[in-house]
Amino acid sequence: MYRDGCHQNYAGTSAPMCVYGDRSSKYVVVLFGDSHAAQWFPALNVLALQHHWKLISMTKASCKAATVTIVNAHRPYTTCDRWRADALSRIEKLRPSLVLVSSSDAGTPAQTMRDPLAGWTDGYARTFRKLSRSGARLVALLDTPWPREDVLDCAAIHPLHLRDCSVRVPKALHDVTRRNATKAAARSTGVSVIDPQPWLCTTHGDCPVAVYDTFVYRDESHMAEGYAEALAPVLGRALEVRSGS
């Protein structure tokens, strides 16, 4: 999707319609959010091809799914707000079967929140309510755990001791308040929630940077494409996938 120009840049304000999977299918799945939504595209593309979905990707750099204006380049990220509004309008008209919503827990609000939990909960709830107008089943995918630094740099320094590059929960969770806000908004609007933490961290709370011969991350926060593809079966089970044929 990056190579195809389907991940909108910082300046863009309209959501390009990038279609993958089975283009003739009536079972439409939309991926919506920022680059931490886009990181799930490899897994969803596998599922779309297997289950005959029409997969539509709508993502924008650093643009939160929550209806909250954040700061980008030291000023309000208004192009994100305009892009989000355009994407939500397009999704409503698409009448998809499923919308998968995700975004990173990073991002500073343009206006100070007296109560961050309440502020972000309201922002996510506003987005979920707008998406519900499409009639789609909505699923919120929580942010993935973050490594403590760029994993490729760390692996270059410790090639024989990759355990030195791992991080543990809860330090791997970038913003617990944001996660709780997403879950609270989902509960209040009837949206399903998937927590990918068990897919990236062990039951003992260790989040490795590589599993066997596959890197988990490609930088300081995003999953590697190969690892995302490997997660397609577990993501499919969590979504309770159905065939679109």
Coordinates of C-alpha atoms in Angstrom, one line a residue:
M1 CA 0.0 0.0 0.0
Y2 CA 2.9 2.4 0.6
R3 CA 4.4 1.5 -2.8
D4 CA 1.0 2.1 -4.4
G5 CA 0.7 5.5 -2.9
C6 CA -2.3 4.4 -0.8
H7 CA -1.0 5.7 2.6
Q8 CA -1.8 9.4 2.6
N9 CA 1.0 11.8 3.5
Y10 CA 0.9 14.6 6.0
A11 CA -0.5 17.2 3.6
G12 CA -3.2 15.2 2.0
T13 CA -6.9 15.9 3.0
S14 CA -8.8 13.3 0.9
A15 CA -8.8 9.5 1.3
P16 CA -7.8 7.7 -1.9
M17 CA -9.8 4.6 -2.7
C18 CA -7.3 1.8 -2.9
V19 CA -8.9 -1.6 -3.5
Y20 CA -7.3 -5.0 -2.9
G21 CA -8.4 -8.6 -2.6
D22 CA -11.4 -9.7 -4.6
R23 CA -12.6 -6.5 -6.3
S24 CA -15.8 -8.2 -7.4
S25 CA -16.8 -9.3 -3.9
K26 CA -19.8 -7.8 -2.1
Y27 CA -18.1 -8.4 1.3
V28 CA -16.2 -5.1 1.8
V29 CA -13.6 -4.7 4.5
V30 CA -12.2 -1.2 5.3
L31 CA -8.9 -0.6 7.1
F32 CA -9.0 2.9 8.8
G33 CA -6.5 4.8 10.8
D34 CA -2.8 5.9 10.8
S35 CA 0.4 4.0 10.1
H36 CA -0.3 1.7 13.0
A37 CA -3.4 0.6 11.1
A38 CA -1.5 0.4 7.9
Q39 CA 0.9 -2.0 9.6
W40 CA -1.9 -4.6 9.6
F41 CA -2.4 -4.4 5.8
P42 CA -0.2 -7.4 5.0
A43 CA -2.2 -9.6 7.3
L44 CA -5.6 -8.3 6.0
N45 CA -4.4 -8.7 2.4
V46 CA -3.7 -12.3 3.0
L47 CA -7.2 -12.8 4.6
A48 CA -8.8 -10.8 1.8
L49 CA -7.3 -13.1 -0.9
Q50 CA -8.2 -16.3 1.1
H51 CA -11.7 -15.3 1.9
H52 CA -12.7 -13.3 -1.2
W53 CA -13.0 -9.9 0.5
K54 CA -12.9 -6.6 -1.2
L55 CA -10.3 -4.8 0.9
I56 CA -10.2 -1.0 1.0
S57 CA -7.4 0.8 2.8
M58 CA -7.8 4.3 4.2
T59 CA -4.8 5.4 6.3
K60 CA -2.9 8.6 6.8
A61 CA 0.4 9.4 8.4
S62 CA 0.1 10.1 12.1
C63 CA -3.6 10.7 11.8
K64 CA -5.5 9.4 14.9
A65 CA -8.7 7.5 14.4
A66 CA -10.2 9.4 17.4
T67 CA -11.9 12.7 16.6
V68 CA -9.2 14.7 18.4
T69 CA -7.0 17.4 16.9
I70 CA -3.4 16.6 17.6
V71 CA -0.2 18.5 17.0
N72 CA 2.1 17.9 14.1
A73 CA 5.1 20.0 13.2
H74 CA 4.4 22.2 16.2
R75 CA 0.9 23.2 15.0
P76 CA -2.6 21.8 14.9
Y77 CA -2.8 18.9 12.5
T78 CA -5.8 20.2 10.6
T79 CA -5.2 18.2 7.5
C80 CA -5.7 15.1 9.6
D81 CA -9.1 16.4 10.7
R82 CA -10.2 17.1 7.2
W83 CA -8.9 13.8 6.0
R84 CA -10.6 11.9 8.8
A85 CA -13.9 13.7 8.0
D86 CA -13.6 12.8 4.4
A87 CA -12.7 9.2 5.1
L88 CA -15.7 8.8 7.5
S89 CA -18.0 10.2 4.9
R90 CA -16.7 7.8 2.3
I91 CA -16.9 4.8 4.6
E92 CA -20.6 5.6 5.4
K93 CA -21.4 5.7 1.6
L94 CA -19.5 2.4 1.0
R95 CA -21.8 0.4 3.4
P96 CA -19.0 -2.1 4.2
S97 CA -19.4 -5.3 6.0
L98 CA -16.5 -4.8 8.4
V99 CA -14.4 -1.8 9.4
L100 CA -11.1 -2.4 11.3
V101 CA -10.0 0.7 13.2
S102 CA -6.6 1.3 14.6
S103 CA -4.0 4.0 15.4
S104 CA -1.0 4.5 17.5
D105 CA -1.1 5.6 21.1
A106 CA 1.3 8.5 20.3
G107 CA 0.2 12.0 19.5
T108 CA -0.2 15.2 21.6
P109 CA -3.6 16.9 21.6
A110 CA -3.6 20.4 20.2
Q111 CA -5.6 21.5 23.3
T112 CA -4.7 20.5 26.8
M113 CA -7.1 17.9 28.2
R114 CA -8.0 18.3 31.9
D115 CA -8.9 14.6 31.9
P116 CA -7.0 12.7 29.2
L117 CA -9.0 9.5 29.7
A118 CA -12.3 11.3 29.3
G119 CA -11.0 13.4 26.4
W120 CA -9.7 10.5 24.3
T121 CA -12.7 8.3 25.2
D122 CA -15.0 11.0 23.8
G123 CA -12.8 11.3 20.7
Y124 CA -12.9 7.6 20.0
A125 CA -16.6 7.4 20.8
R126 CA -17.4 10.2 18.3
T127 CA -15.5 8.3 15.5
F128 CA -17.2 5.0 16.4
R129 CA -20.6 6.6 16.3
K130 CA -19.9 8.1 12.9
L131 CA -18.6 4.7 11.6
S132 CA -21.7 3.0 12.9
R133 CA -23.8 4.9 10.4
S134 CA -22.3 2.8 7.7
G135 CA -24.1 -0.3 9.1
A136 CA -20.7 -2.2 9.3
R137 CA -19.5 -4.4 12.0
L138 CA -16.8 -2.3 13.8
V139 CA -13.6 -3.7 15.4
A140 CA -11.1 -1.6 17.2
L141 CA -7.6 -3.1 17.1
L142 CA -5.5 -1.7 20.0
D143 CA -2.1 -0.4 19.4
T144 CA 0.8 -2.9 19.3
P145 CA 3.5 -2.9 22.0
W146 CA 6.4 -0.7 21.2
P147 CA 10.1 -1.7 21.3
R148 CA 12.3 0.6 23.4
E149 CA 14.3 1.8 20.3
D150 CA 14.8 1.2 16.6
V151 CA 15.1 -2.6 16.6
L152 CA 17.3 -2.8 13.5
D153 CA 19.8 -0.4 15.0
C154 CA 19.8 -2.5 18.2
A155 CA 20.1 -5.8 16.3
A156 CA 23.1 -4.4 14.4
I157 CA 24.8 -3.6 17.7
H158 CA 23.8 -6.9 19.4
P159 CA 23.4 -9.4 16.6
L160 CA 24.1 -12.5 18.8
H161 CA 22.2 -11.2 21.8
L162 CA 18.8 -10.0 20.5
R163 CA 17.3 -10.5 23.9
D164 CA 19.2 -7.4 24.9
C165 CA 16.9 -5.5 22.5
S166 CA 13.6 -6.8 23.9
V167 CA 11.3 -4.8 26.1
R168 CA 8.8 -5.9 28.8
V169 CA 5.2 -5.1 29.5
P170 CA 4.1 -2.6 30.8
K171 CA 6.9 -0.5 29.4
A172 CA 6.1 -1.7 25.9
L173 CA 2.6 -0.2 26.1
H174 CA 3.1 3.4 24.8
D175 CA 0.1 5.0 26.6
V176 CA -2.1 3.0 28.9
T177 CA -4.5 5.8 29.3
R178 CA -5.1 5.9 25.5
R179 CA -5.6 2.1 25.5
N180 CA -8.2 2.4 28.3
A181 CA -9.9 5.2 26.4
T182 CA -10.2 3.1 23.3
K183 CA -11.7 0.3 25.3
A184 CA -14.1 2.5 27.2
A185 CA -15.3 4.2 24.0
A186 CA -15.8 0.7 22.4
R187 CA -17.9 -0.5 25.3
S188 CA -20.1 2.6 25.2
T189 CA -20.8 2.2 21.5
G190 CA -20.9 -1.5 21.1
V191 CA -17.6 -1.9 19.2
S192 CA -15.6 -5.1 19.4
V193 CA -12.0 -4.8 20.7
I194 CA -9.0 -6.9 19.8
D195 CA -5.8 -6.6 21.8
P196 CA -2.7 -7.8 19.8
Q197 CA -0.4 -7.8 22.8
P198 CA -0.4 -11.6 23.2
W199 CA 0.7 -11.9 19.6
L200 CA 3.8 -9.9 20.2
C201 CA 4.7 -10.6 23.8
T202 CA 5.0 -13.8 25.8
T203 CA 2.8 -14.8 28.7
H204 CA 5.8 -13.7 31.0
G205 CA 5.6 -10.2 29.6
D206 CA 8.7 -10.2 27.4
C207 CA 8.3 -8.6 23.9
P208 CA 11.0 -9.9 21.6
V209 CA 12.3 -8.1 18.5
A210 CA 12.5 -11.4 16.6
V211 CA 10.6 -14.7 16.6
Y212 CA 12.7 -17.5 15.1
D213 CA 14.0 -16.0 11.8
T214 CA 11.4 -13.2 11.5
F215 CA 11.8 -9.7 12.9
V216 CA 8.8 -8.5 14.8
Y217 CA 9.4 -4.8 14.1
R218 CA 10.9 -2.8 11.2
D219 CA 11.7 0.3 13.2
E220 CA 11.0 1.9 16.6
S221 CA 7.2 1.2 16.6
H222 CA 5.9 -0.6 13.5
M223 CA 5.6 -4.3 12.8
A224 CA 7.7 -5.8 10.1
E225 CA 5.7 -6.8 7.0
G226 CA 6.8 -10.5 7.3
Y227 CA 5.6 -10.7 10.9
A228 CA 2.3 -9.0 10.1
E229 CA 1.7 -11.6 7.3
A230 CA 2.5 -14.4 9.8
L231 CA -0.2 -13.1 12.1
A232 CA -2.9 -13.4 9.4
P233 CA -4.3 -16.7 10.8
V234 CA -4.6 -15.4 14.4
L235 CA -6.1 -12.1 13.2
G236 CA -8.6 -14.0 11.1
R237 CA -9.6 -16.1 14.1
A238 CA -10.0 -13.0 16.3
L239 CA -12.1 -11.4 13.6
E240 CA -14.2 -14.5 13.1
V241 CA -13.7 -14.2 9.4
R242 CA -16.3 -15.2 6.9
S243 CA -16.1 -15.8 3.2
G244 CA -17.2 -13.0 0.9
S245 CA -17.7 -15.3 -2.1

